[in-house]
CSV table of C-alpha atoms in Angstrom, one decimal:
chain,number,residue,atom,x,y,z
A,1,ILE,CA,111.0,95.4,160.2
A,2,GLY,CA,115.0,94.6,160.9
A,3,TYR,CA,115.9,97.6,163.2
A,4,LEU,CA,113.3,97.0,165.4
A,5,TYR,CA,113.7,93.9,166.4
A,6,VAL,CA,117.1,94.5,166.8
A,7,THR,CA,116.5,97.8,169.1
A,8,GLY,CA,114.1,95.7,171.0
A,9,GLN,CA,116.6,93.1,171.8
A,10,GLU,CA,118.9,95.5,172.6
A,11,ALA,CA,116.7,97.3,175.1
A,12,ASP,CA,115.4,93.7,176.2
A,13,SER,CA,119.0,93.2,176.8
A,14,LEU,CA,119.4,96.5,178.7
A,15,ALA,CA,117.0,96.1,180.8
A,16,ALA,CA,117.5,92.4,181.8
A,17,ASN,CA,121.2,93.6,183.0
A,18,LEU,CA,119.3,96.2,185.2
A,19,GLN,CA,117.1,93.7,186.7
A,20,PHE,CA,119.9,91.3,187.0
A,21,GLY,CA,122.6,93.5,188.7
A,22,LYS,CA,120.0,94.4,191.0
A,23,VAL,CA,119.2,90.7,192.6
A,24,GLN,CA,122.8,89.1,192.2
A,25,PRO,CA,123.8,90.3,195.7
A,26,LEU,CA,120.9,88.5,197.2
A,27,TYR,CA,122.0,85.3,195.0
A,28,GLN,CA,125.6,85.9,196.3
A,29,ASN,CA,125.0,86.7,199.8
A,30,GLN,CA,123.2,82.8,200.0
A,31,GLN,CA,119.6,84.6,199.9
A,32,TYR,CA,118.1,81.9,197.6
A,33,LYS,CA,114.7,82.1,198.8
A,34,LEU,CA,114.5,86.4,198.3
A,35,ALA,CA,116.4,85.9,195.1
A,36,ILE,CA,113.8,83.4,193.8
A,37,THR,CA,110.9,85.8,194.5
A,38,GLY,CA,112.9,89.2,194.8
A,39,ASP,CA,112.4,92.4,197.5
A,40,PRO,CA,109.3,94.2,196.3
A,41,ALA,CA,109.9,96.8,198.8
A,42,GLN,CA,113.3,97.0,197.5
A,43,GLN,CA,112.6,97.0,193.6
A,44,ILE,CA,114.2,94.0,193.1
A,45,PRO,CA,112.7,91.4,191.1
A,46,GLY,CA,114.1,88.2,191.5
A,47,LEU,CA,115.1,86.0,189.0
A,48,THR,CA,111.9,84.3,188.2
A,49,GLU,CA,110.5,87.3,187.0
A,50,ILE,CA,113.9,88.4,185.3
A,51,ALA,CA,114.6,84.4,183.6
A,52,GLU,CA,110.3,84.8,182.2
A,53,LYS,CA,110.8,88.2,181.0
A,54,TYR,CA,114.3,88.4,179.6
A,55,SER,CA,114.7,84.7,178.2
A,56,ASN,CA,115.5,86.0,175.1
A,57,THR,CA,118.7,87.5,176.3
A,58,ALA,CA,121.7,86.2,176.9
A,59,THR,CA,121.4,87.6,180.8
A,60,GLY,CA,117.9,86.4,180.7
A,61,GLN,CA,119.8,82.4,180.6
A,62,VAL,CA,121.7,83.2,183.5
A,63,ALA,CA,119.5,84.2,185.5
A,64,MET,CA,117.3,81.1,184.6
A,65,LEU,CA,120.9,79.4,185.2
A,66,TYR,CA,121.0,81.3,189.1
A,67,LEU,CA,117.2,80.2,189.6
A,68,GLY,CA,117.5,76.8,189.2
A,69,ASN,CA,120.6,76.8,191.3
A,70,SER,CA,118.9,78.4,194.2
A,71,TYR,CA,116.1,76.1,193.7
A,72,PHE,CA,119.3,73.4,193.9
A,73,TYR,CA,120.4,75.3,197.3
A,74,THR,CA,117.0,75.2,198.9
A,75,GLY,CA,116.3,71.9,198.6
A,76,GLU,CA,113.6,72.4,195.6
A,77,PHE,CA,115.4,69.7,193.3
A,78,ASP,CA,112.0,68.7,190.9
A,79,LYS,CA,111.8,72.7,190.7
A,80,ALA,CA,115.2,73.1,190.1
A,81,ILE,CA,115.1,70.2,187.2
A,82,GLU,CA,112.5,72.0,185.6
A,83,VAL,CA,114.2,75.5,185.4
A,84,TYR,CA,117.4,73.8,184.1
A,85,ASN,CA,115.1,71.6,181.5
A,86,ASP,CA,113.6,74.9,180.5
A,87,ALA,CA,117.1,77.3,179.9
A,88,SER,CA,118.8,77.0,176.6
A,89,PRO,CA,121.4,78.9,177.0
A,90,GLY,CA,123.6,79.4,173.6
A,91,ASP,CA,127.0,79.3,175.3
A,92,GLU,CA,129.4,76.6,175.9
A,93,LEU,CA,129.9,77.2,179.2
A,94,LEU,CA,126.5,78.0,180.7
A,95,SER,CA,125.6,74.6,178.7
A,96,ALA,CA,127.5,73.1,180.3
A,97,ALA,CA,126.5,74.3,183.5
A,98,VAL,CA,122.6,73.7,183.4
A,99,ILE,CA,123.6,69.7,182.7
A,100,ALA,CA,125.6,69.8,185.5
A,101,GLY,CA,123.1,71.6,187.7
A,102,LYS,CA,120.5,69.1,186.1
A,103,ALA,CA,123.0,66.3,187.2
A,104,ALA,CA,123.6,67.7,191.1
A,105,ALA,CA,119.7,68.2,191.2
A,106,TYR,CA,119.3,64.4,190.0
A,107,GLU,CA,121.9,63.1,192.4
A,108,ALA,CA,120.3,64.3,195.9
A,109,LYS,CA,117.5,63.5,194.4
A,110,GLN,CA,119.6,60.0,195.1
A,111,ASP,CA,119.0,59.0,190.9
A,112,TYR,CA,122.5,58.3,190.5
A,113,ALA,CA,122.5,56.8,187.6
A,114,GLU,CA,120.8,59.5,185.7
A,115,ALA,CA,122.8,61.8,187.4
A,116,ALA,CA,126.0,60.1,186.3
A,117,ASP,CA,125.1,60.1,182.3
A,118,LEU,CA,124.3,64.1,183.0
A,119,TYR,CA,127.7,65.2,184.4
A,120,LYS,CA,129.8,62.8,182.2
A,121,LYS,CA,127.6,65.2,179.6
A,122,ALA,CA,128.5,67.9,181.5
A,123,ALA,CA,132.6,67.1,181.7
A,124,ALA,CA,132.0,67.0,177.5
A,125,ALA,CA,130.5,69.7,176.6
A,126,TYR,CA,133.0,72.4,177.5
A,127,ASP,CA,137.0,72.0,177.0
A,128,ASN,CA,138.5,73.5,180.5
A,129,ASP,CA,141.0,71.2,182.6
A,130,LEU,CA,139.0,72.2,186.0
A,131,LEU,CA,135.6,71.8,184.9
A,132,THR,CA,136.3,68.0,183.3
A,133,SER,CA,138.5,66.9,186.2
A,134,GLU,CA,135.2,67.7,188.5
A,135,ARG,CA,132.9,66.7,186.7
A,136,SER,CA,134.5,63.2,185.2
A,137,PHE,CA,135.3,62.5,189.4
A,138,TYR,CA,131.3,63.8,190.3
A,139,ALA,CA,130.6,60.5,187.1
A,140,GLY,CA,132.9,58.8,188.6
A,141,ARG,CA,131.5,58.8,191.8
A,142,ALA,CA,127.5,59.1,190.9
A,143,TYR,CA,128.0,56.0,188.5
A,144,ALA,CA,129.3,54.3,191.5
A,145,LEU,CA,126.8,54.4,193.7
A,146,ALA,CA,124.4,53.7,190.9
A,147,GLY,CA,126.2,50.0,190.7
A,148,ASP,CA,128.3,50.8,187.2
A,149,MET,CA,131.5,50.0,188.4
A,150,GLU,CA,133.4,49.9,184.4
A,151,ALA,CA,131.8,53.7,183.9
A,152,ALA,CA,132.9,54.9,187.2
A,153,GLN,CA,136.4,53.6,186.8
A,154,GLU,CA,136.3,55.3,183.5
A,155,MET,CA,135.6,58.1,184.6
A,156,LEU,CA,137.6,58.3,187.8
A,157,LEU,CA,140.6,57.4,185.6
A,158,LYS,CA,139.8,60.5,183.3
A,159,ALA,CA,139.5,63.2,186.3
A,160,LYS,CA,143.2,62.3,187.4
A,161,GLU,CA,144.3,62.4,183.7
A,162,ALA,CA,143.5,66.5,184.4
A,163,LYS,CA,146.5,68.8,184.4
A,164,ASN,CA,144.7,70.3,187.9
A,165,GLN,CA,145.2,67.7,190.5
A,166,LYS,CA,143.1,69.0,192.6
A,167,TYR,CA,140.5,66.1,192.3
A,168,HIS,CA,143.2,62.6,192.1
A,169,GLN,CA,143.8,62.2,195.4
A,170,GLN,CA,139.5,62.1,195.5
A,171,ALA,CA,139.8,59.9,192.6
A,172,ASP,CA,142.3,57.6,194.0
A,173,ARG,CA,140.2,56.9,197.7
A,174,LEU,CA,137.3,56.1,195.5
A,175,LEU,CA,139.1,53.7,193.0
A,176,ALA,CA,140.6,51.9,195.7
A,177,GLN,CA,137.1,52.3,197.7
A,178,TYR,CA,135.3,50.3,195.0
A,179,SER,CA,138.5,48.3,194.3
A,180,LEU,CA,138.9,49.3,190.9
A,181,ASN,CA,142.8,50.1,190.4
């Protein structure tokens, strides 16, 4: 039974990789609606189909992240949040990306308090200087928009602590704008 299970998992992983490889160019070319549904005429499955059919594989979870992102980029924020909520990647990097995607969707819906909390969670979920700095900056910005200036200051200062200086100037600007220096 164990052999059959492992063999089935391997077959699913291989099939998921092949299917994902077909739809990935649509996503990369920003053809998000087509990436969501696929193109039957060209035998390209959609991200929805791959995410549903292969959710038990790592590739299926990546497809789910891409699906959530595609909904986000097409302005379907509630659908994006729903997909992000259904995602359960085992990888820390993907988990943090899912949380950050959900944060971005809430920010787009102008639910700044929820977005800020999720950005903060995403910043702590995966240890990477650039990603932590970026997500800390976004959390600080969202906290400021939500009116929580103490949390905004904390997260903007955290963004400035990063070795990568990409968000230092933007964090300084927001700290000055909100008189948090």
